[in-house]
Each structure stands twice: as C-alpha cells, then as structure tokens.
Short mmCIF file of C-alpha atoms and ligand atoms in Angstrom, two decimals:
data_model
loop_
_atom_site.label_atom_id
_atom_site.label_comp_id
_atom_site.label_asym_id
_atom_site.label_seq_id
_atom_site.Cartn_x
_atom_site.Cartn_y
_atom_site.Cartn_z
CA MET A 1 43.98 -85.19 190.57
CA GLU A 2 47.31 -83.53 189.21
CA VAL A 3 47.92 -85.18 186.42
CA LEU A 4 51.78 -85.53 184.57
CA ARG A 5 52.18 -86.68 181.72
CA ILE A 6 55.75 -88.07 180.99
CA VAL A 7 56.83 -89.42 177.90
CA ILE A 8 59.55 -92.97 177.82
CA THR A 9 61.51 -92.87 174.72
CA GLY A 10 64.81 -94.48 173.59
CA ALA A 11 65.48 -96.83 171.01
CA VAL A 12 64.11 -100.12 170.12
CA GLY A 13 64.13 -102.93 172.87
CA ALA A 14 65.67 -99.83 175.23
CA GLY A 15 63.24 -101.25 177.71
CA LYS A 16 59.88 -98.42 177.19
CA THR A 17 57.62 -101.37 177.09
CA THR A 18 59.07 -102.76 180.24
CA LEU A 19 59.19 -100.18 182.35
CA ILE A 20 55.47 -98.94 182.24
CA ARG A 21 54.20 -102.15 182.37
CA THR A 22 56.68 -103.01 185.54
CA ILE A 23 55.49 -99.57 187.32
CA SER A 24 51.76 -98.95 185.78
CA GLU A 25 49.11 -99.19 188.59
CA ILE A 26 46.37 -100.13 186.00
CA GLN A 27 46.51 -103.05 182.82
CA VAL A 28 48.54 -101.16 180.34
CA VAL A 29 47.47 -100.35 177.18
CA ASP A 30 50.15 -101.88 175.06
CA THR A 31 49.86 -101.98 171.41
CA ASP A 32 52.90 -104.11 170.87
CA ARG A 33 52.36 -106.36 167.36
CA GLN A 34 54.30 -109.22 165.71
CA ALA A 35 57.68 -107.84 164.72
CA THR A 36 58.32 -108.29 161.28
CA ASP A 37 61.91 -105.85 160.32
CA GLU A 38 64.83 -106.27 162.81
CA THR A 39 63.68 -105.57 165.26
CA ALA A 40 62.87 -109.44 165.30
CA LEU A 41 66.45 -111.01 165.89
CA LEU A 42 65.79 -108.65 168.96
CA LYS A 43 62.73 -109.85 170.86
CA PRO A 44 59.18 -111.00 169.23
CA THR A 45 56.83 -107.98 169.31
CA THR A 46 57.59 -104.25 168.74
CA THR A 47 55.49 -101.15 169.89
CA VAL A 48 53.15 -99.29 167.13
CA ALA A 49 51.69 -96.39 168.76
CA PHE A 50 52.12 -96.32 172.01
CA ASP A 51 51.49 -97.77 175.82
CA PHE A 52 50.14 -96.47 178.63
CA GLY A 53 50.09 -96.39 182.22
CA ARG A 54 49.46 -94.74 185.66
CA LEU A 55 50.55 -94.55 188.99
CA THR A 56 49.15 -92.81 191.69
CA PHE A 57 52.22 -91.41 193.50
CA ALA A 58 50.44 -88.94 195.97
CA PRO A 59 46.94 -88.22 197.33
CA ASN A 60 45.97 -85.93 194.66
CA GLN A 61 49.22 -86.84 191.80
CA ALA A 62 48.99 -89.27 189.23
CA LEU A 63 51.76 -89.83 186.00
CA HIS A 64 50.07 -90.88 182.67
CA LEU A 65 52.94 -92.61 181.26
CA TYR A 66 53.30 -92.99 177.68
CA GLY A 67 55.44 -95.46 176.28
CA THR A 68 56.86 -94.66 172.31
CA PRO A 69 57.80 -96.83 169.58
CA GLY A 70 61.32 -96.73 169.14
CA GLN A 71 61.65 -97.54 165.39
CA ALA A 72 62.11 -93.63 163.17
CA ARG A 73 59.08 -94.47 160.83
CA PHE A 74 56.99 -94.27 163.79
CA ASP A 75 57.80 -90.51 164.21
CA PHE A 76 54.68 -89.23 163.91
CA ILE A 77 53.68 -91.24 167.22
CA TRP A 78 56.67 -89.32 168.70
CA ASP A 79 55.45 -86.21 168.00
CA ILE A 80 52.47 -86.60 168.68
CA LEU A 81 53.53 -87.94 172.50
CA ILE A 82 56.36 -84.98 173.06
CA GLN A 83 53.87 -82.20 172.50
CA LYS A 84 51.34 -83.09 175.81
CA ALA A 85 54.22 -84.16 178.06
CA HIS A 86 56.02 -82.22 180.87
CA ALA A 87 58.80 -84.86 181.41
CA TYR A 88 60.16 -87.08 179.96
CA ILE A 89 62.95 -90.44 180.04
CA PHE A 90 64.95 -90.98 176.99
CA LEU A 91 66.20 -94.90 177.81
CA VAL A 92 69.20 -96.52 176.31
CA ASP A 93 70.41 -99.91 176.41
CA ALA A 94 74.45 -99.98 177.54
CA HIS A 95 75.20 -102.94 175.57
CA ARG A 96 73.38 -101.91 172.54
CA PRO A 97 75.99 -99.37 170.98
CA GLN A 98 74.34 -100.17 167.58
CA ASP A 99 71.95 -98.39 168.21
CA PHE A 100 73.53 -95.33 170.03
CA ARG A 101 72.80 -93.67 166.83
CA SER A 102 69.58 -94.37 166.13
CA GLY A 103 68.81 -93.23 170.17
CA ARG A 104 71.30 -90.00 169.04
CA ARG A 105 68.46 -89.44 166.74
CA ILE A 106 65.14 -89.67 168.71
CA LEU A 107 67.16 -87.59 171.38
CA SER A 108 68.42 -84.53 169.14
CA PHE A 109 63.62 -85.19 167.75
CA MET A 110 62.58 -84.77 170.94
CA ASN A 111 65.24 -81.96 172.56
CA GLN A 112 63.74 -79.46 169.54
CA ARG A 113 60.11 -80.23 170.35
CA ALA A 114 60.08 -80.31 173.61
CA LYS A 115 62.25 -78.00 176.63
CA ILE A 116 61.08 -80.09 178.82
CA PRO A 117 62.55 -82.29 182.42
CA MET A 118 63.90 -84.92 181.21
CA LEU A 119 66.62 -87.72 181.90
CA ILE A 120 68.32 -89.99 181.04
CA GLY A 121 68.20 -93.88 181.77
CA LEU A 122 70.58 -96.27 180.96
CA THR A 123 69.31 -100.13 180.85
CA HIS A 124 70.31 -103.47 180.64
CA MET A 125 73.63 -101.54 182.72
CA ASP A 126 73.56 -105.45 184.13
CA CYS A 127 74.60 -107.52 180.71
CA PRO A 128 77.80 -108.19 179.78
CA GLY A 129 79.77 -105.67 177.40
CA ALA A 130 77.38 -102.57 178.87
CA TRP A 131 79.11 -99.32 177.89
CA ASP A 132 79.94 -97.07 180.68
CA LEU A 133 77.98 -93.48 181.33
CA ASP A 134 80.22 -91.25 180.21
CA ASP A 135 81.18 -93.92 177.37
CA ILE A 136 77.80 -93.63 176.34
CA ALA A 137 77.38 -89.81 177.04
CA LEU A 138 80.30 -89.17 174.70
CA ALA A 139 78.56 -91.37 172.26
CA LEU A 140 75.40 -89.40 172.20
CA GLY A 141 76.82 -86.34 171.60
CA LEU A 142 77.12 -85.18 175.14
CA PHE A 143 80.66 -83.32 175.65
CA ASP A 144 79.88 -81.38 178.11
CA GLU A 145 79.84 -82.54 182.21
CA ALA A 146 78.56 -79.61 183.43
CA THR A 147 75.09 -79.03 181.62
CA ARG A 148 74.42 -82.51 179.90
CA PRO A 149 70.98 -83.83 181.19
CA ALA A 150 70.95 -86.44 184.35
CA MET A 151 71.91 -89.48 183.31
CA VAL A 152 70.75 -92.59 185.60
CA PRO A 153 71.01 -96.54 185.35
CA ILE A 154 67.49 -98.02 185.53
CA ASN A 155 66.71 -101.47 185.29
CA PRO A 156 63.17 -101.46 183.90
CA THR A 157 62.17 -104.98 184.87
CA GLN A 158 62.91 -103.90 188.76
CA PRO A 159 59.77 -101.39 190.00
CA SER A 160 62.58 -100.09 193.08
CA SER A 161 64.90 -98.68 190.21
CA VAL A 162 61.90 -97.72 188.08
CA SER A 163 59.95 -95.85 190.80
CA GLN A 164 63.30 -94.20 192.24
CA ALA A 165 64.48 -92.85 188.12
CA LEU A 166 60.31 -91.53 188.21
CA MET A 167 60.67 -89.51 191.37
CA ARG A 168 64.20 -88.26 190.44
CA LEU A 169 61.93 -86.68 186.95
CA VAL A 170 59.33 -85.71 188.91
CA GLN A 171 61.92 -83.77 191.92
CA GLU A 172 63.53 -82.17 188.33
CA LEU A 173 59.66 -81.09 187.36
CA MET A 174 59.16 -79.91 190.37
CA LYS A 175 62.77 -77.17 190.56
CA ALA A 176 61.40 -76.48 186.26
CA PRO A 177 60.22 -72.79 186.54
CA VAL A 178 57.61 -73.41 184.64
CA LEU A 179 54.86 -76.22 183.91
CA ASN A 180 53.68 -76.40 181.06
CA MET B 1 57.12 -116.87 149.62
CA ILE B 2 54.79 -114.41 149.20
CA ASN B 3 53.58 -113.61 145.89
CA ILE B 4 54.62 -109.72 145.96
CA ILE B 5 53.75 -109.71 142.90
CA ALA B 6 50.08 -110.78 143.09
CA ILE B 7 49.15 -109.05 145.55
CA GLN B 8 50.70 -105.37 143.80
CA SER B 9 48.15 -106.68 140.60
CA ILE B 10 45.39 -107.28 143.01
CA LEU B 11 46.35 -103.34 144.36
CA GLN B 12 46.51 -102.24 140.84
CA SER B 13 43.92 -103.13 138.87
CA PHE B 14 41.82 -102.83 142.25
CA VAL B 15 42.67 -99.06 142.18
CA SER B 16 42.35 -98.53 138.64
CA ASP B 17 39.41 -99.94 138.05
CA ILE B 18 37.07 -98.37 140.58
CA SER B 19 36.70 -94.99 139.81
CA ASP B 20 36.36 -93.63 143.39
CA ILE B 21 39.64 -95.25 144.71
CA GLN B 22 42.31 -93.51 144.96
CA GLY B 23 44.95 -95.75 146.42
CA ALA B 24 45.64 -98.83 148.18
CA THR B 25 48.54 -100.81 150.62
CA LEU B 26 48.51 -103.67 152.02
CA VAL B 27 51.00 -103.60 155.45
CA SER B 28 52.00 -105.64 157.99
CA PRO B 29 50.78 -104.82 161.40
CA ASP B 30 54.58 -103.27 162.55
CA GLY B 31 53.59 -101.41 159.62
CA LEU B 32 55.88 -102.01 157.03
CA ALA B 33 54.48 -101.74 153.35
CA ILE B 34 54.38 -105.76 151.79
CA ALA B 35 52.84 -103.92 148.48
CA SER B 36 51.30 -100.51 147.64
CA ALA B 37 49.54 -98.90 144.96
CA LEU B 38 49.13 -95.53 146.12
CA PRO B 39 49.31 -91.74 144.97
CA GLU B 40 52.46 -90.03 143.81
CA ARG B 41 52.71 -87.62 146.44
CA VAL B 42 52.06 -90.52 149.05
CA ASP B 43 54.52 -91.19 151.30
CA GLU B 44 54.52 -94.59 151.45
CA GLU B 45 56.93 -95.37 154.33
CA ARG B 46 54.76 -92.95 156.59
CA ILE B 47 51.84 -94.30 155.52
CA ALA B 48 52.68 -97.84 156.43
CA ALA B 49 53.26 -97.39 159.75
CA MET B 50 50.72 -94.73 160.12
CA THR B 51 47.73 -97.45 159.03
CA ALA B 52 50.00 -100.27 161.31
CA ALA B 53 49.01 -97.32 164.15
CA MET B 54 46.20 -97.11 164.03
CA LEU B 55 44.54 -100.25 163.78
CA SER B 56 46.56 -100.97 166.61
CA ILE B 57 44.53 -97.80 168.39
CA GLY B 58 40.86 -98.88 166.70
CA GLU B 59 41.59 -102.13 167.96
CA ARG B 60 42.08 -101.54 171.51
CA ILE B 61 39.32 -98.99 171.75
CA GLY B 62 37.10 -101.59 170.16
CA ARG B 63 38.28 -104.03 173.24
CA GLU B 64 37.84 -101.64 175.90
CA LEU B 65 34.25 -100.42 174.44
CA ALA B 66 33.89 -103.79 174.24
CA ARG B 67 32.94 -104.12 170.85
CA GLY B 68 34.26 -107.17 169.43
CA GLN B 69 36.43 -108.38 166.73
CA ILE B 70 37.95 -104.97 164.53
CA ASP B 71 37.05 -105.21 161.32
CA ARG B 72 37.90 -101.82 160.06
CA VAL B 73 38.85 -98.50 161.24
CA ILE B 74 37.39 -95.68 159.20
CA VAL B 75 38.43 -92.10 158.75
CA VAL B 76 36.45 -89.41 156.72
CA GLY B 77 37.07 -86.09 155.54
CA GLU B 78 35.48 -83.33 153.40
CA LYS B 79 38.13 -84.75 150.45
CA GLY B 80 37.41 -88.52 150.79
CA TYR B 81 37.39 -91.54 153.13
CA SER B 82 40.63 -93.96 154.25
CA VAL B 83 39.43 -97.62 155.14
CA LEU B 84 42.09 -99.89 156.82
CA VAL B 85 40.94 -103.11 157.04
CA ASN B 86 41.78 -106.20 158.83
CA CYS B 87 43.21 -108.88 156.03
CA SER B 88 44.51 -111.32 158.08
CA ASP B 89 47.34 -111.62 161.25
CA ASP B 90 49.56 -110.77 158.85
CA ALA B 91 48.28 -107.81 156.98
CA VAL B 92 46.58 -104.65 157.28
CA LEU B 93 44.88 -103.55 153.96
CA LEU B 94 44.64 -99.14 153.60
CA ILE B 95 42.06 -98.32 150.98
CA LEU B 96 42.16 -94.17 149.82
CA ALA B 97 38.85 -93.63 148.09
CA ASN B 98 37.80 -89.99 147.31
CA ALA B 99 34.15 -88.46 148.59
CA ASN B 100 32.16 -89.14 145.70
CA ALA B 101 32.54 -92.81 147.10
CA LYS B 102 29.69 -94.58 148.26
CA GLN B 103 30.24 -96.13 151.48
CA GLY B 104 27.90 -99.31 150.86
CA LEU B 105 29.72 -100.09 147.68
CA LEU B 106 33.22 -98.88 148.53
CA PHE B 107 32.63 -101.60 151.27
CA LEU B 108 31.28 -103.97 149.00
CA GLU B 109 34.51 -103.18 146.51
CA ILE B 110 37.03 -103.56 149.73
CA LYS B 111 35.24 -107.19 150.12
CA ARG B 112 35.91 -108.60 147.32
CA ALA B 113 39.97 -107.11 147.36
CA VAL B 114 39.86 -108.89 150.78
CA ALA B 115 38.48 -111.56 149.51
CA GLU B 116 41.29 -112.04 146.74
CA LEU B 117 44.08 -111.04 148.70
CA VAL B 118 43.77 -113.43 151.65
CA PRO B 119 44.30 -116.62 149.94
CA LEU B 120 47.71 -115.14 148.38
CA LEU B 121 48.49 -114.51 152.36
CA ALA B 122 47.83 -117.57 153.56
CA GLU B 123 50.43 -119.01 151.64
CA GLN B 124 52.98 -117.75 152.83
CA PRO B 125 54.94 -118.61 156.66
CA LYS B 126 55.75 -115.91 159.23
CA ALA B 127 58.95 -115.71 159.14
CA ASN B 128 59.18 -114.79 155.30
CA LEU B 129 57.85 -111.57 155.74
CA LEU B 130 61.71 -110.63 157.65
CA THR B 131 63.75 -108.82 155.70
N1 LIG C 1 68.47 -107.40 182.15
C1 LIG C 1 68.01 -106.57 181.38
N2 LIG C 1 67.02 -106.39 180.46
C2 LIG C 1 66.65 -105.69 180.39
C3 LIG C 1 66.43 -104.31 181.43
N3 LIG C 1 65.60 -103.29 180.41
C4 LIG C 1 64.76 -104.01 179.47
N4 LIG C 1 65.59 -105.98 179.58
C5 LIG C 1 64.63 -106.54 178.98
O1 LIG C 1 64.75 -106.02 177.46
C6 LIG C 1 63.76 -105.88 176.79
C7 LIG C 1 63.06 -104.61 176.23
O2 LIG C 1 62.03 -104.87 175.82
P1 LIG C 1 60.37 -103.57 175.27
O3 LIG C 1 60.48 -103.70 176.89
O4 LIG C 1 59.68 -104.71 174.68
O5 LIG C 1 61.98 -102.89 174.88
P2 LIG C 1 60.77 -101.45 174.24
O6 LIG C 1 61.53 -100.16 173.80
O7 LIG C 1 59.58 -101.15 174.61
O8 LIG C 1 60.96 -101.81 172.50
P3 LIG C 1 59.71 -100.98 170.94
O9 LIG C 1 58.38 -101.12 171.51
O10 LIG C 1 60.27 -102.29 169.71
O11 LIG C 1 60.69 -99.99 170.77
C8 LIG C 1 62.75 -106.92 177.51
O12 LIG C 1 62.94 -108.39 177.36
C9 LIG C 1 62.64 -106.41 178.75
O13 LIG C 1 62.73 -107.62 180.23
C10 LIG C 1 68.10 -103.84 181.76
O14 LIG C 1 68.05 -102.84 182.19
N5 LIG C 1 68.39 -105.77 181.79
MG1 LIG C 2 57.80 -101.03 173.62
#
C-alpha cells in the first residue's frame, strides 16, 4: 500500500477537522477539546493535537489525512506534521477576513519548511460576506496570478467537494518532479 | 471566579518545598496556562500548548488500547521527569522533576497537590475561563 500523507492546515474554524470527518473512511481520531480562548466565540471545541483520517482511493493507494490545530501556540504540531507530509491543503474561511492574517502566518510557516505540492482551499464561500478568490489572494500576499498556488473553493461539509479537491491535490503530486 | 492566586500559591509552594520538583503549571485542556511556577528558561505559552496536545494524544492512545480512564502521561528523560496529570475536566497539571526524584514519592506528592487543587477548580463555572 502506497501511503500519501496529506496535511490539512489553516486558521481556527477554517474547516480542517470537518473536512477530515467528512471524507475519512475510518472513524477519525480527533483531539478536539473545549475552547476557552477567543475560539469559544466561534465554536465549542478546537483541535489541540491533530486529526487523523484515511481515504483509500485506488486498490493500493491511500491518503493519510492529518489536520493541524489553528492557533499559533500549537506551531510545534504544525512543524511535526509538515515535516512528513507529501502535500498539503491550506484552508481559508472566505467570510472571516479577520482571520486572514493568522492564515497568512501559517502559510508562510509551511512554505518555509516544506517545498511540496499544495492547494489553497476557500471554505465558507456559501456564507454571506464571503470574499472572492482574487481578493483573498491579495489578502494572503499572493500578488502574482501566474505563480500563486492553485486556489479552489472547497466545502468541507460536502463529500463530493472534498474528494474533488483531494484528487486535484493528488494530481499535483503526481506531476511533481520528486516524491519525498 | 477561579482563584488563580490560591492556585498559584499551591504550585509555588509545591515547587519550593519539594527539592526534586523543578516546576509546575496548570493548563486548560485547550492549551492555555491558568497558573504556573516554572523555571525561568521555560516558555509558559508553548509548554501549556504542548501539555494539552500530549495529554490528548495520551488519552487517545489509552482509548485505542482500552486502558480505561487515563490519569497521567509520563515522559522520562536522562535529566528527569515530565508528568502530566488530569486534574479535572477543566485542567491538566504538568510537573517537572529532576532525575533524582523517586518515582513513588513523586507520584504521591503529585497526588497531594492535585487533591489541593481540585476543590479550587470546582468552584469556577466554565465560562469564567474565557479570557
Ligand atoms: N456553511 C459552511 N460551513 C462550513 C464550511 N466549512 C466549514 N464549515 C463549518 O465551520 C466549522 C468549522 O469547524 P472545524 O472543522 O472544527 O474547524 P477547524 O479548522 O478544525 O478549527 P480548529 O481545530 O479550531 O483550528 C464547522 O462548524 C463546519 O460545519 C463551509 O464551506 N460552509
Ligand atoms: Mg480542528
């Protein structure tokens, strides 16, 4: 069995845990705990270590999906997970511009540590006030359309949307010159 | 309100009264320090987050392997111990001890400290942890 390790990252509430729960074929190992910081205003629980799920997509190929925490105090987990990843998806909640800055910090953290295929997934595009793709790119500091990573809308609550994005990422991975 | 001053003073005397104990911090399950008596060089914010992550993984391993309720996770290195103990639903205690500590005694002292801390934690309604 060939295993591709995919990290799902992004700021608090972007939908990392939800995405993995939606698509995993095994019961997800989550480490959500009651939130007592400002996350509590957004949702009751937050990931404190990682989520783990699995998806078999060919007879001998499986994705291992690891979801990171969102808060910067857990950056040691970001580091552990990204070191072993083959590719990653960075999720941005399109309707919470106040979180773009912390998202940008995660993106640059990952960028510095891993030169691996990645996608940017825009979540909450169905919510009122969602920014559109080009504006989010600018907010993330991705000014050059030609060189910026692929950006796709993803709804983490919908299996078809999640699997589409994952297959897109796998394609990017197959195109990439070396598998690490 | 949670009595942080009282908690702090329990942690402080725990660390100063028992020679092999080097530090203690009480952390919320989502990784925020509630009160600490840690050595200077330790970054409280980081260690609080690590404590929560470690305990949550320990609990998951315990569940996966049918070990029942997990009361502590222990990391033993050549220079000493880090012991994580579940205090209540709202708090995890992390204790640092040097390599001279005798395990049995150490756990006994930790148990005593937890017994002192638990009543203070029970007083506080959850919402008050919000910062
Ligand atoms: N309407 C809508 N809701 C979404 C979408 N994506 C995620 N959600 C919801 O937003 C919330 C996201 O919560 P989580 O999956 O816990 O977020 P997370 O990224 O794991 O957050 P942390 O672990 O705290 O960093 C859930 O309630 C989802 O149902 C989307 O595209 N549209
Ligand atoms: Mg999560």
